[in-house]
Short mmCIF file of C-alpha atoms and ligand atoms in Angstrom, two decimals:
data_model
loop_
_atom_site.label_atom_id
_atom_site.label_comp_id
_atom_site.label_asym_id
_atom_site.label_seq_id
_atom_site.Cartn_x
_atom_site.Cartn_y
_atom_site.Cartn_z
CA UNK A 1 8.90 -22.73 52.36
CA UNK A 2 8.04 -23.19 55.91
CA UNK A 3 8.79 -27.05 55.23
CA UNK A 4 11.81 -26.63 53.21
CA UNK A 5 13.62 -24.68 56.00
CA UNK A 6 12.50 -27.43 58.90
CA UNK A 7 13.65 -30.36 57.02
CA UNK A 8 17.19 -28.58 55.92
CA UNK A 9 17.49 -28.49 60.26
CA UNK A 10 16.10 -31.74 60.74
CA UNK A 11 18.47 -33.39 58.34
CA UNK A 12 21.57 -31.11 59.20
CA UNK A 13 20.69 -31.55 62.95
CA UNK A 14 20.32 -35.77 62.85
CA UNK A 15 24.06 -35.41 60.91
CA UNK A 16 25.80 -33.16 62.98
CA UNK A 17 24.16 -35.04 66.58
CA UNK A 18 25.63 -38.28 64.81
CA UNK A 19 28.20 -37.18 63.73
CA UNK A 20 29.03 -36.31 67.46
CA UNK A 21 28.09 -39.25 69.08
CA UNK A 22 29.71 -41.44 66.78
CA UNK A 23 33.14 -39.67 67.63
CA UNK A 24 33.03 -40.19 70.94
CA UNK A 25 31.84 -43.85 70.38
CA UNK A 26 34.97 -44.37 68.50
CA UNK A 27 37.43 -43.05 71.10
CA UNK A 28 35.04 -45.30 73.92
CA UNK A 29 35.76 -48.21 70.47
CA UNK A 30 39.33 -47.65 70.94
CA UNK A 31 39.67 -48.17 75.06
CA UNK A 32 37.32 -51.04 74.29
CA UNK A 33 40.19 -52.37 72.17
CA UNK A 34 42.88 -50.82 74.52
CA UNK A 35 41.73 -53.00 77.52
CA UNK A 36 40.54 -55.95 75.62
CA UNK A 37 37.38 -55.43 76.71
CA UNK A 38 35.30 -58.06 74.36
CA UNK A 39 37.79 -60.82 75.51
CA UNK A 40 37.43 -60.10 79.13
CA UNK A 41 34.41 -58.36 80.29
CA UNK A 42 31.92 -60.14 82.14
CA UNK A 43 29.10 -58.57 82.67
CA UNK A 44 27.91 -60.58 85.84
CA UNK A 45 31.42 -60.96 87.72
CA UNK A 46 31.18 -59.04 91.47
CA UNK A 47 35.33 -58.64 90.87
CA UNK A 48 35.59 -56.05 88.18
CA UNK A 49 38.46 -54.87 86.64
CA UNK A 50 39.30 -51.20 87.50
CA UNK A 51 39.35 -50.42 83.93
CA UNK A 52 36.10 -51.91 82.91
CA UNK A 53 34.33 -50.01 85.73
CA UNK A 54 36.01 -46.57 83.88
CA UNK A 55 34.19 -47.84 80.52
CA UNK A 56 31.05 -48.65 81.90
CA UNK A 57 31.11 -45.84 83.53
CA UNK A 58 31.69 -43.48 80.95
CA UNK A 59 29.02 -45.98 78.82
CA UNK A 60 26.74 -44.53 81.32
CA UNK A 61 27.36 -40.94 81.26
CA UNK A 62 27.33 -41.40 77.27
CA UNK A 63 23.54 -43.05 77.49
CA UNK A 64 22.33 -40.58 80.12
CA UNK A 65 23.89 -37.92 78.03
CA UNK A 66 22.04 -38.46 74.86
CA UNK A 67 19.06 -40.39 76.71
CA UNK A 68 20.15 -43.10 74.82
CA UNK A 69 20.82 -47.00 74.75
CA UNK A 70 24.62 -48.50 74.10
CA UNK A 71 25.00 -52.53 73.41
CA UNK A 72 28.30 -53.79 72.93
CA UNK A 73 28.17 -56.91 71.04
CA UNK A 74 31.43 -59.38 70.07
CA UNK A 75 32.37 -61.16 67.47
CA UNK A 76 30.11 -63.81 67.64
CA UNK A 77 26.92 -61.70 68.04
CA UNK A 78 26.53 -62.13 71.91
CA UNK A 79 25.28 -58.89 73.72
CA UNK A 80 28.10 -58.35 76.06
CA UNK A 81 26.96 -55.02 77.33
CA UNK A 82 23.63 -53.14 77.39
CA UNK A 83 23.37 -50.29 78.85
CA UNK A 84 19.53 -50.97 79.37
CA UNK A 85 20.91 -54.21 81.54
CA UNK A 86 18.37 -56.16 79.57
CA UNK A 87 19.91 -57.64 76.70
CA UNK A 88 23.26 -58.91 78.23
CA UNK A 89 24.11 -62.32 76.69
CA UNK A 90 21.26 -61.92 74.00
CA UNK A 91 22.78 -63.03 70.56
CA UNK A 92 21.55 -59.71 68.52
CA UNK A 93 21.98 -60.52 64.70
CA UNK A 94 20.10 -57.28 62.85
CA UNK A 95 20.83 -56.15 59.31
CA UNK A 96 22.90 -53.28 60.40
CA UNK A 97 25.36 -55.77 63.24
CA UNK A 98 25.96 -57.68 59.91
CA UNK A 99 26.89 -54.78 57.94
CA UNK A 100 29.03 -53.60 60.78
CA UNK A 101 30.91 -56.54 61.45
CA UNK A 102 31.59 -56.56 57.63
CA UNK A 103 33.23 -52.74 57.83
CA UNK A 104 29.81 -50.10 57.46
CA UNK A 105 28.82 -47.89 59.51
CA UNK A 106 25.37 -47.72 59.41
CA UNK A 107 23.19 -44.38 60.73
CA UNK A 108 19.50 -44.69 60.45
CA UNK A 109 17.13 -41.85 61.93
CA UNK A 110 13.74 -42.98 62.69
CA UNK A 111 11.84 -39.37 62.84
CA UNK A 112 8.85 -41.08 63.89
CA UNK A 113 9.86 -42.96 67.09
CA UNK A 114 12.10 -40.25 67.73
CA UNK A 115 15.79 -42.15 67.99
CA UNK A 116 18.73 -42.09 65.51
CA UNK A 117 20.87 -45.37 65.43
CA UNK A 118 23.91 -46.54 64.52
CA UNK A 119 26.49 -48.47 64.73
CA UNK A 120 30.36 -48.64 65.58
CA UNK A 121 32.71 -51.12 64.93
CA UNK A 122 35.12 -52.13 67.10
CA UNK A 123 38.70 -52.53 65.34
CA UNK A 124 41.58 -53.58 66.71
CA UNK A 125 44.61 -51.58 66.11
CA UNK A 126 47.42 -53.71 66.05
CA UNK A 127 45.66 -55.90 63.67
CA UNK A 128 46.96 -55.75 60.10
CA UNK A 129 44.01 -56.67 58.42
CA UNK A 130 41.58 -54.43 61.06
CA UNK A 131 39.15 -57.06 61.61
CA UNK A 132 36.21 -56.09 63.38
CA UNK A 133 36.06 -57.56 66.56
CA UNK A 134 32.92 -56.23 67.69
CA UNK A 135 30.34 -53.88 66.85
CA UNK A 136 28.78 -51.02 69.43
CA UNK A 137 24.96 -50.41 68.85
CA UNK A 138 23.82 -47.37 69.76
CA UNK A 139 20.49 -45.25 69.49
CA UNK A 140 19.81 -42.15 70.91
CA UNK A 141 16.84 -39.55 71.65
CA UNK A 142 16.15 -37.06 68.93
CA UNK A 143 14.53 -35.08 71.38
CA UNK A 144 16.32 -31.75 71.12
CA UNK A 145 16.10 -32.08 67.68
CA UNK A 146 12.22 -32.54 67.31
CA UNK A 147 11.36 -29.68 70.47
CA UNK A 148 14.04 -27.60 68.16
CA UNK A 149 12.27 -28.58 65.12
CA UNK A 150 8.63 -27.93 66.91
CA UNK A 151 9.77 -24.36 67.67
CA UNK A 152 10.88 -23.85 64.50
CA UNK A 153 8.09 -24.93 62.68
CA UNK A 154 6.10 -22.55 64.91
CA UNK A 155 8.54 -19.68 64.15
CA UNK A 156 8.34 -20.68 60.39
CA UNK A 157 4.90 -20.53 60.28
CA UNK A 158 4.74 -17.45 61.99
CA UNK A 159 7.22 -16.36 60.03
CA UNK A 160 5.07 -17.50 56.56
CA UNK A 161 2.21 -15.59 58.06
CA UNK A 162 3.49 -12.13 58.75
CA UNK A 163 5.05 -12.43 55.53
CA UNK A 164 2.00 -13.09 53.45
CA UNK A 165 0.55 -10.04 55.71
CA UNK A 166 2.79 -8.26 54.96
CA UNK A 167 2.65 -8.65 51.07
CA UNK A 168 -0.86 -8.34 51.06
CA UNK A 169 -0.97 -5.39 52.82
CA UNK A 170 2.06 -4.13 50.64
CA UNK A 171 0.45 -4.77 47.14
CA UNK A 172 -2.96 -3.32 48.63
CA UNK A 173 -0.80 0.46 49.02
CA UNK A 174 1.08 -0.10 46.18
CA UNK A 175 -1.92 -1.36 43.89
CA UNK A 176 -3.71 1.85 45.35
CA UNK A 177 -1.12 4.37 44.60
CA UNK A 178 -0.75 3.27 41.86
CA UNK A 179 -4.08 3.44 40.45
CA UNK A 180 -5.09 6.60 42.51
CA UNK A 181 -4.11 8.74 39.87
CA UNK A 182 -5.66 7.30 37.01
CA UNK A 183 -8.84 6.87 39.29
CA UNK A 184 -8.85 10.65 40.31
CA UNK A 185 -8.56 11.08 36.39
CA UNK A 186 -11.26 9.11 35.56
CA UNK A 187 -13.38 10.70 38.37
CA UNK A 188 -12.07 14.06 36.81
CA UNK A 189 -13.71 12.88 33.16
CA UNK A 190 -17.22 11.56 34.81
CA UNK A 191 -17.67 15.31 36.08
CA UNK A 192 -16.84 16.34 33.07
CA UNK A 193 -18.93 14.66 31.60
CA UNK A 194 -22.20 15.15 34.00
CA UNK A 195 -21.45 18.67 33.02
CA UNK A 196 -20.38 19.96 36.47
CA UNK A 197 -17.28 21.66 35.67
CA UNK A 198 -15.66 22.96 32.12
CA UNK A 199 -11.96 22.86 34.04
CA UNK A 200 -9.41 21.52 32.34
CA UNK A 201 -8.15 18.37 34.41
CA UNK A 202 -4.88 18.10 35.72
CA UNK A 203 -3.21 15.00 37.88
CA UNK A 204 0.38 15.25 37.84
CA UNK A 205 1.33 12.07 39.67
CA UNK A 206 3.01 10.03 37.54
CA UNK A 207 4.43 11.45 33.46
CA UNK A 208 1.47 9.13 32.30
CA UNK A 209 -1.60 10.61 33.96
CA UNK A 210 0.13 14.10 32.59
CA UNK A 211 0.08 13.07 28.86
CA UNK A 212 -3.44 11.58 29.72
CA UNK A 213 -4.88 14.60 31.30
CA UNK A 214 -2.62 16.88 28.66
CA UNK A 215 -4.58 14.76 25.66
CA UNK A 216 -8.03 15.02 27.07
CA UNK A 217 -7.50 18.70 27.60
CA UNK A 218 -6.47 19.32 24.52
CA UNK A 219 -9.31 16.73 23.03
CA UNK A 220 -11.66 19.50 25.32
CA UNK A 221 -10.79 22.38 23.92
CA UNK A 222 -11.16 21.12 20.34
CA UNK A 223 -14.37 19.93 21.21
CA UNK A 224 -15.17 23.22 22.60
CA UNK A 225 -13.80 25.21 19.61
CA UNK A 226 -15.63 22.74 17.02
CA UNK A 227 -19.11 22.95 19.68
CA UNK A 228 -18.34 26.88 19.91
CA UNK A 229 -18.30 27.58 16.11
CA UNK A 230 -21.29 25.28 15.51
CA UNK A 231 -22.98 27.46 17.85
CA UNK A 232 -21.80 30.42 16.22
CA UNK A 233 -22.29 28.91 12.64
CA UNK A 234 -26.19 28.51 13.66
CA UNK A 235 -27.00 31.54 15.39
CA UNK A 236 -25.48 33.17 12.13
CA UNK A 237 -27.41 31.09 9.70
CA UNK A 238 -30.53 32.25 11.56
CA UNK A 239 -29.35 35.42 11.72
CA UNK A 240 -28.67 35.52 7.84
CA UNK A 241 -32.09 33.86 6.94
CA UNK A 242 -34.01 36.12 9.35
CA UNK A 243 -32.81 39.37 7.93
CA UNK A 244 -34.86 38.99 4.37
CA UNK A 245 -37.83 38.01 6.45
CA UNK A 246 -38.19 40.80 8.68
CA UNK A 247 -37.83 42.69 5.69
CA UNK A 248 -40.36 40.69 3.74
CA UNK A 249 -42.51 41.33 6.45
CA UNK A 250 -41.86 45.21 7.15
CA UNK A 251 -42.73 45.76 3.56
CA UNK A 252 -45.75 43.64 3.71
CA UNK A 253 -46.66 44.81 7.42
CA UNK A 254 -46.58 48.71 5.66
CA UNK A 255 -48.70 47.96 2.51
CA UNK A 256 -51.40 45.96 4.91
CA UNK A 257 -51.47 49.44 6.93
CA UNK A 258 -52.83 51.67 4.13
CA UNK A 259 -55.54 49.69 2.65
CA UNK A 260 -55.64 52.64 -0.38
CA UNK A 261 -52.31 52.73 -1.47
CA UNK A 262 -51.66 53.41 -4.80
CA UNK A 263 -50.09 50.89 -7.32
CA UNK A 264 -46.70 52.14 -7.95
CA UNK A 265 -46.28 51.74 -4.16
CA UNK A 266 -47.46 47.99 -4.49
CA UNK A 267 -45.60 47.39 -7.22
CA UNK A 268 -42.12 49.09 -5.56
CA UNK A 269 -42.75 46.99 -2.58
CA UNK A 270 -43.43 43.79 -4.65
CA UNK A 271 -40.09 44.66 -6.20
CA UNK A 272 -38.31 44.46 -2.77
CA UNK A 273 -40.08 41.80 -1.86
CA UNK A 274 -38.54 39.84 -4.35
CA UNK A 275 -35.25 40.55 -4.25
CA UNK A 276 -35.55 39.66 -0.47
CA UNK A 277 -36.59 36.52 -1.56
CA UNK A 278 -33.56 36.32 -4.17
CA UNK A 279 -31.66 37.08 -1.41
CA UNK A 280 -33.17 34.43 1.03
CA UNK A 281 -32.59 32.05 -2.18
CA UNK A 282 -28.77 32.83 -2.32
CA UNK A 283 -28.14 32.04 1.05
CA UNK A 284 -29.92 28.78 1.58
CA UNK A 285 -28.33 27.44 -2.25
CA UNK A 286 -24.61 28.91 -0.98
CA UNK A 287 -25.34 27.00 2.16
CA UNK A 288 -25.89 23.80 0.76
CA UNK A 289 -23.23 24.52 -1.60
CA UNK A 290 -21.00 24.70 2.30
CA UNK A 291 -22.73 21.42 4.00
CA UNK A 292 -22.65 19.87 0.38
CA UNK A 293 -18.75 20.66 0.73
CA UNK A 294 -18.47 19.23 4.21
CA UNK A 295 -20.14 16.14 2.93
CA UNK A 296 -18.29 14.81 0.05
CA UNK A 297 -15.03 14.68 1.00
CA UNK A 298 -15.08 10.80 -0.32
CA UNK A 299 -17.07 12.02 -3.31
CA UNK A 300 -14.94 14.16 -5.52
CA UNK A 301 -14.89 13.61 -9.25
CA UNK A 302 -11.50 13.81 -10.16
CA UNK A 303 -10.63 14.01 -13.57
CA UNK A 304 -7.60 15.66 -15.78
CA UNK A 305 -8.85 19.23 -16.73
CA UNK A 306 -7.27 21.82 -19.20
CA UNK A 307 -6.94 24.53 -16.12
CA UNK A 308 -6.75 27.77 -18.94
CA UNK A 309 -9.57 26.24 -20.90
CA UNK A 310 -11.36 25.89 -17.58
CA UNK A 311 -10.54 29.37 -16.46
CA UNK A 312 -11.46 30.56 -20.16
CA UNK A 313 -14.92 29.68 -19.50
CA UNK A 314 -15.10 31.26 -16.13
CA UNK A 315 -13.58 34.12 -17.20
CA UNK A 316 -16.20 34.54 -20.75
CA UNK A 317 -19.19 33.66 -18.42
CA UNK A 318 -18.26 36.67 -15.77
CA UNK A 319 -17.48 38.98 -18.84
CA UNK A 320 -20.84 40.53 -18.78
CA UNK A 321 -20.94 41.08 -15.24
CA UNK A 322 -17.67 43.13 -15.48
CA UNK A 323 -18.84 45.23 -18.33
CA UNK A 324 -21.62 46.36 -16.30
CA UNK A 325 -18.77 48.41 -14.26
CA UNK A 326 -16.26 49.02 -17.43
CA UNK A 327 -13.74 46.00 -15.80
CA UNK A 328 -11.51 44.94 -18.21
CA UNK A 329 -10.74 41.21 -17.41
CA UNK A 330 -7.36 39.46 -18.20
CA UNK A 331 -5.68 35.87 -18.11
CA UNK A 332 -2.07 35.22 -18.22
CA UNK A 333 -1.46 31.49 -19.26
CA UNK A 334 2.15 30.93 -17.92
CA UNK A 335 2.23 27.59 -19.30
CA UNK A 336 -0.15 24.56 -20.67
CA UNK A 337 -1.83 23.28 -16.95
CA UNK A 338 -3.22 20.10 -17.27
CA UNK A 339 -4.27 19.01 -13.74
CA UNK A 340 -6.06 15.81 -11.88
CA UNK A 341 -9.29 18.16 -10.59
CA UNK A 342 -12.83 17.67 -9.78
CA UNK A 343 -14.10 20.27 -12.61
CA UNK A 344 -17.25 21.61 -11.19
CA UNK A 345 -15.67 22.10 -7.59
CA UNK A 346 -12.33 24.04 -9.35
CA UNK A 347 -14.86 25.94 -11.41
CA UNK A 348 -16.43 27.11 -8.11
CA UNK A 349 -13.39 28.29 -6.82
CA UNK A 350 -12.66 30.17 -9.79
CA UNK A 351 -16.18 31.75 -10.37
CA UNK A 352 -16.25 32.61 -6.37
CA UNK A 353 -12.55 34.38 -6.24
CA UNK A 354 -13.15 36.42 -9.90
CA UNK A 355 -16.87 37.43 -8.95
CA UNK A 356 -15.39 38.94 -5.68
CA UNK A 357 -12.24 40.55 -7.56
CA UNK A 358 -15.62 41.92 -9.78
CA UNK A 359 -17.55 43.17 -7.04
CA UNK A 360 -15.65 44.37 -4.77
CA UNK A 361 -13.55 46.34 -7.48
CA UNK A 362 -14.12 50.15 -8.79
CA UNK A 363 -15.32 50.98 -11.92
CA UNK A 364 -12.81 51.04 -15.06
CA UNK A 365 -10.68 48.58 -12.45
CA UNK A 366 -8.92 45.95 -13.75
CA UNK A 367 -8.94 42.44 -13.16
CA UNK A 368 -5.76 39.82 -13.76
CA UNK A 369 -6.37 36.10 -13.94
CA UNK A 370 -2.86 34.05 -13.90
CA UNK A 371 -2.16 30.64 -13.82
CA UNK A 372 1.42 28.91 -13.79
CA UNK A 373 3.04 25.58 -12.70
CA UNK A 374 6.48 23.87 -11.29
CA UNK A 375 6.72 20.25 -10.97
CA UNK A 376 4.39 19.48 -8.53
CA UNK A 377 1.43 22.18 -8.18
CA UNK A 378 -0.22 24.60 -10.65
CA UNK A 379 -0.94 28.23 -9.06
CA UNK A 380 -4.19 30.54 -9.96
CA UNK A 381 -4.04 34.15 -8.65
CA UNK A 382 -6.54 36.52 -9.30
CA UNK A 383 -5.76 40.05 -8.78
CA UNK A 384 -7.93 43.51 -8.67
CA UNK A 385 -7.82 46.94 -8.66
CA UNK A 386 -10.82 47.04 -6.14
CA UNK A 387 -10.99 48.48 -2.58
CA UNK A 388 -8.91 45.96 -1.03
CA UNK A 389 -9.22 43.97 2.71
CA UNK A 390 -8.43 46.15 6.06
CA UNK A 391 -5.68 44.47 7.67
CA UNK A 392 -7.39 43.52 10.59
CA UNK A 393 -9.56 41.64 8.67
CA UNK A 394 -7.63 39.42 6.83
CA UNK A 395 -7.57 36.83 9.06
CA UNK A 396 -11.26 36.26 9.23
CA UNK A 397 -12.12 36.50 5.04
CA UNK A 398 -12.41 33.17 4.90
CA UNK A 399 -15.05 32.60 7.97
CA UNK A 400 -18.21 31.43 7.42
CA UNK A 401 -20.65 34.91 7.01
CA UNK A 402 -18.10 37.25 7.47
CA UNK A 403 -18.04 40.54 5.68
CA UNK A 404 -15.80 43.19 5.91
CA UNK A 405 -18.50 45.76 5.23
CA UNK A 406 -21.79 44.13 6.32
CA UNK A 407 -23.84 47.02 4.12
CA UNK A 408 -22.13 47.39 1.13
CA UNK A 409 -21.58 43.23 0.95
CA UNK A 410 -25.64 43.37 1.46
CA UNK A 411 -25.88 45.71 -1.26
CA UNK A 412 -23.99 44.39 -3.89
CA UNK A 413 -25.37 40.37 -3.09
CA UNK A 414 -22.66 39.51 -1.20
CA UNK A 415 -23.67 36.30 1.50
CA UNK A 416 -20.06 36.01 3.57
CA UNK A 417 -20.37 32.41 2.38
CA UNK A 418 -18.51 32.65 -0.78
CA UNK A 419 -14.87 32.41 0.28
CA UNK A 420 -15.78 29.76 3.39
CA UNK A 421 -17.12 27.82 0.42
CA UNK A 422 -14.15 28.19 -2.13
CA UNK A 423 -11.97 27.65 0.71
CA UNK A 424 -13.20 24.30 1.22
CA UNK A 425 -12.93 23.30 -2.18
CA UNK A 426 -9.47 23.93 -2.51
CA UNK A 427 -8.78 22.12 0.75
CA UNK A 428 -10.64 18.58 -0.70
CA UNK A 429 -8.05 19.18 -3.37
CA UNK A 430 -5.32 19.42 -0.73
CA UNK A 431 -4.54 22.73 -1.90
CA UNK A 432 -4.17 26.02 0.03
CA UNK A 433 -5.38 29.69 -0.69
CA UNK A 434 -4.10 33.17 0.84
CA UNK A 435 -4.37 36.43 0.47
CA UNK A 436 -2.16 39.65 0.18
CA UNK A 437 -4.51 43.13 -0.25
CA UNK A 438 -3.72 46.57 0.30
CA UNK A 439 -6.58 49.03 1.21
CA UNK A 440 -7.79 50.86 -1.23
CA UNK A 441 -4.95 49.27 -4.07
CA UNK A 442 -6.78 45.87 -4.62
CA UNK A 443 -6.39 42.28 -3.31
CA UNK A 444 -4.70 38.80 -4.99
CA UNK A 445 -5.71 36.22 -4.09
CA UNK A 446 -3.72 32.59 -4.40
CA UNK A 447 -4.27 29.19 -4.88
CA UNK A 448 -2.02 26.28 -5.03
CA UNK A 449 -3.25 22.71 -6.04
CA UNK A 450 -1.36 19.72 -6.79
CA UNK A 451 -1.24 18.93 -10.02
CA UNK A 452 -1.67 15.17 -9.59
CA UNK A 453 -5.04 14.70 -7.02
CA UNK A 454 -3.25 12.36 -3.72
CA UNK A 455 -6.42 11.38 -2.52
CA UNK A 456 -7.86 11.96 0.85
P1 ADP B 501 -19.47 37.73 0.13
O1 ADP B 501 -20.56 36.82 -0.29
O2 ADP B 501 -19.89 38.75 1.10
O3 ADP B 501 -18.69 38.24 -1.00
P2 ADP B 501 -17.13 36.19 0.68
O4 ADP B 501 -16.97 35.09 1.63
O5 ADP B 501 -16.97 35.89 -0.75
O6 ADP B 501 -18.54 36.79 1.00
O7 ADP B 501 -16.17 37.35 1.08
C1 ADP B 501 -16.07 37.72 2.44
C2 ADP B 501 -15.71 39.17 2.54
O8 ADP B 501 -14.38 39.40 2.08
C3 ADP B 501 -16.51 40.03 1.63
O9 ADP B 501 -17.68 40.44 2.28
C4 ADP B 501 -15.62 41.23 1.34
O10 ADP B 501 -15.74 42.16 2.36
C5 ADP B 501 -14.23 40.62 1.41
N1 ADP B 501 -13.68 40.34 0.10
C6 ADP B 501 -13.71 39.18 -0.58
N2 ADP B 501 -13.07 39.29 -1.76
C7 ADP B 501 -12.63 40.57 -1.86
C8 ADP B 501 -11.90 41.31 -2.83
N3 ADP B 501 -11.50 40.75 -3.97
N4 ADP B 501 -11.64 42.61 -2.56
C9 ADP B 501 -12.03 43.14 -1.41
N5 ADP B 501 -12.73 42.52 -0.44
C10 ADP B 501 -13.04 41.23 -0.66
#
């Protein structure tokens, strides 16, 4: 850049100093002509002519001015003026005379010596042709134009530095505010993740680092929810398996304490035992049932199952059960439902929902098994007469181990697993399930599944 802008002066500078000069040298061309100066001029007479003393004189003052050199030379090459007083009477043929003499004008600049010259032909006037008579050679100092050019390389250069300062020290601010943000939100994350702080983090420089820190936020809290309820889900399971134990082991502890107890008492005791044990059986198979659940969601066997024949089964296998307590079970076939399933897993969710509407029902209740269809889903309710769901409990049915009346669930088998696991079977299916119950009236329960299995 810095060279660009010197040699734009240099050459603009050499043209306009020229340019100058060369106007003057044509008015000095014209007296020349004027006082028929080539003709009569003699360089070494002691009588001069009034008028040649003017030109030389303002020859003079022209040389001095520009620190430069004037030869006058006529027509047949003969030096008939130097300012320099060496040449005088020299025959000077150059290249640019020549050209002269034959009508250029000729400007050379020699940068490295430091002189421009050129050359001015003298024309008479009153010629009709305008034959040259003579030709002026002139050079002259480019010294203003180089000490101009010096400075102004310096300034350039100066110029070039404070400007590459300038940017460097520009993009270093700008480069660090503009990754200042993202490098407090980064340092934000490493906390995080050394486990200093559980704040959420929050930079709100730029609409970028707030959809940044927004999305890991929100990525926290679900991590926090899904570590949370695998805490929760463990402490329960241990909860649920330790609870036959310390039974197992009361009623063991309390036979090992009287050494001379009688038979029956064994024997009632043994009984317990056992059915702790059934109990402790229940669990662990419903809870592989649940992690089996989790697991497969790439494994389900879909195939297209009769839904009432399926529910026909279910509902002739739980028959005994609901004689036990005089419940009279239905199903109301709506329509034909043939549907794209995974048999075993629909099965489950039917067993699961009519065993509750069996146990947690009154005896002589009643309990209704429907199933209908539109275009794109078949629907399964199953409804009871039983005790019905508080309403405050509603929302947690479906939890993993809850019960909405820890003793009498205990009592009559139940694990809290049941619905967790039914609900997860319907969800592989990309179903739903929900639930409207009134205390004391009875519960229904629904499920929706589509009819034609859309894959995962
Ligand atoms: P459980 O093994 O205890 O039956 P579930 O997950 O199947 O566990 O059910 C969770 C809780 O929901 C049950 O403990 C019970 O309190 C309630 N519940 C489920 N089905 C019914 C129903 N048909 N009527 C009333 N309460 C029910």
């Amino acid at each position: 850049m810095e060279l660009v802008i010197v040699k734009t002066y240099e050459v603009k500078a050499v043209e306009q100093r020229s340019a100058t000069v060369q106007n003057q040298l044509m008015v000095l061309a014209n007296h020349l002509i004027a006082n028929e100066f080539l003709a009569s001029y003699n360089p070494n007479s002691p009588y001069k002519l009034e008028s040649h003393e003017i030109i030389e004189a303002e020859l003079d003052m022209l040389s001095n001015l520009y620190e430069g050199r004037v030869m006058i030379i006529g027509p047949n090459y003969k030096v008939i003026l130097d300012t320099y007083n060496i040449s005088e009477g020299r025959t000077m043929i150059s290249e640019e005379v020549v050209k002269c003499f034959r009508g250029e004008n000729i400007t050379n600049y020699d940068g490295e010596h430091g002189y421009i010259e050129m050359t001015t032909p003298i024309v008479s006037t009153t010629d009709a042709d305008n034959t040259v008579q003579g030709v002026m050679l002139t050079s002259i100092s480019d010294q203003t134009i180089t000490s101009t050019m010096r400075s102004l390389n310096r300034n350039a250069m100066a110029f070039e530095i404070i400007t590459i300062v300038m940017v460097v020290t520009f993009s270093f601010i700008v480069s660090g505010m503009l990754t200042g943000p993202f490098e407090r939100i980064t340092k934000a994350i490493a906390e995080l993740k050394a486990g200093y702080s559980n704040d959420p983090i929050s930079v709100k420089s730029y609409t970028e680092t707030v959809h940044i820190s927004d999305a890991f936020n929100q990525l926290q809290s679900r991590m926090k929810t899904v570590d949370d309820s695998r805490k929760e889900f463990v402490s329960n399971v241990s909860h649920e398996l330790k609870t036959p134990l310390t039974s197992m082991k009361v009623l063991a502890d309390s036979l090992i304490a009287q050494p001379d107890a009688p038979a029956e008492l064994y024997r009632e005791f043994m009984e317990d035992i056992a059915s702790e044990i059934d109990r402790e059986n229940s669990i662990i198979t419903d809870l592989l049932a649940l992690t089996k659940m989790d697991m497969s969601k790439q494994e389900l066997n879909i195939t297209s199952v009769n839904i009432g024949d399926l529910a026909e089964i279910i509902l002739k296998r739980l028959r005994p059960i609901a004689r036990k307590k005089d419940i009279e079970l239905t199903l109301e076939e709506k329509r034909e439902v043939i549907a794209d399933v995974d048999e075993v897993k629909m099965s489950l969710i039917m067993t699961n929902l009519v065993e509750n509407a069996i146990k947690y029902n009154k005896e002589h209740g009643s309990v209704t098994v429907t199933l209908d269809s539109d275009f794109q889903n078949f629907i399964f309710t199953v409804g009871d007469s039983g005790c019905g769901i508080p309403e405050e409990s509603l929302p947690f049915i479906f939890d993993r181990f809850y019960r909405v009346d820890k003793s009498h669930s205990r009592e009559i088998g139940g694990t809290g697993l049941g619905l967790a696991i039914t609900r997860s079977a319907v969800l592989l299916h990309r179903g739903t399930i929900g639930v409207v119950s009134e205390e004391g009236t009875g519960s229904t329960f629904t499920v929706t599944i589509p009819l034609n299995y859309t894959g995962a």
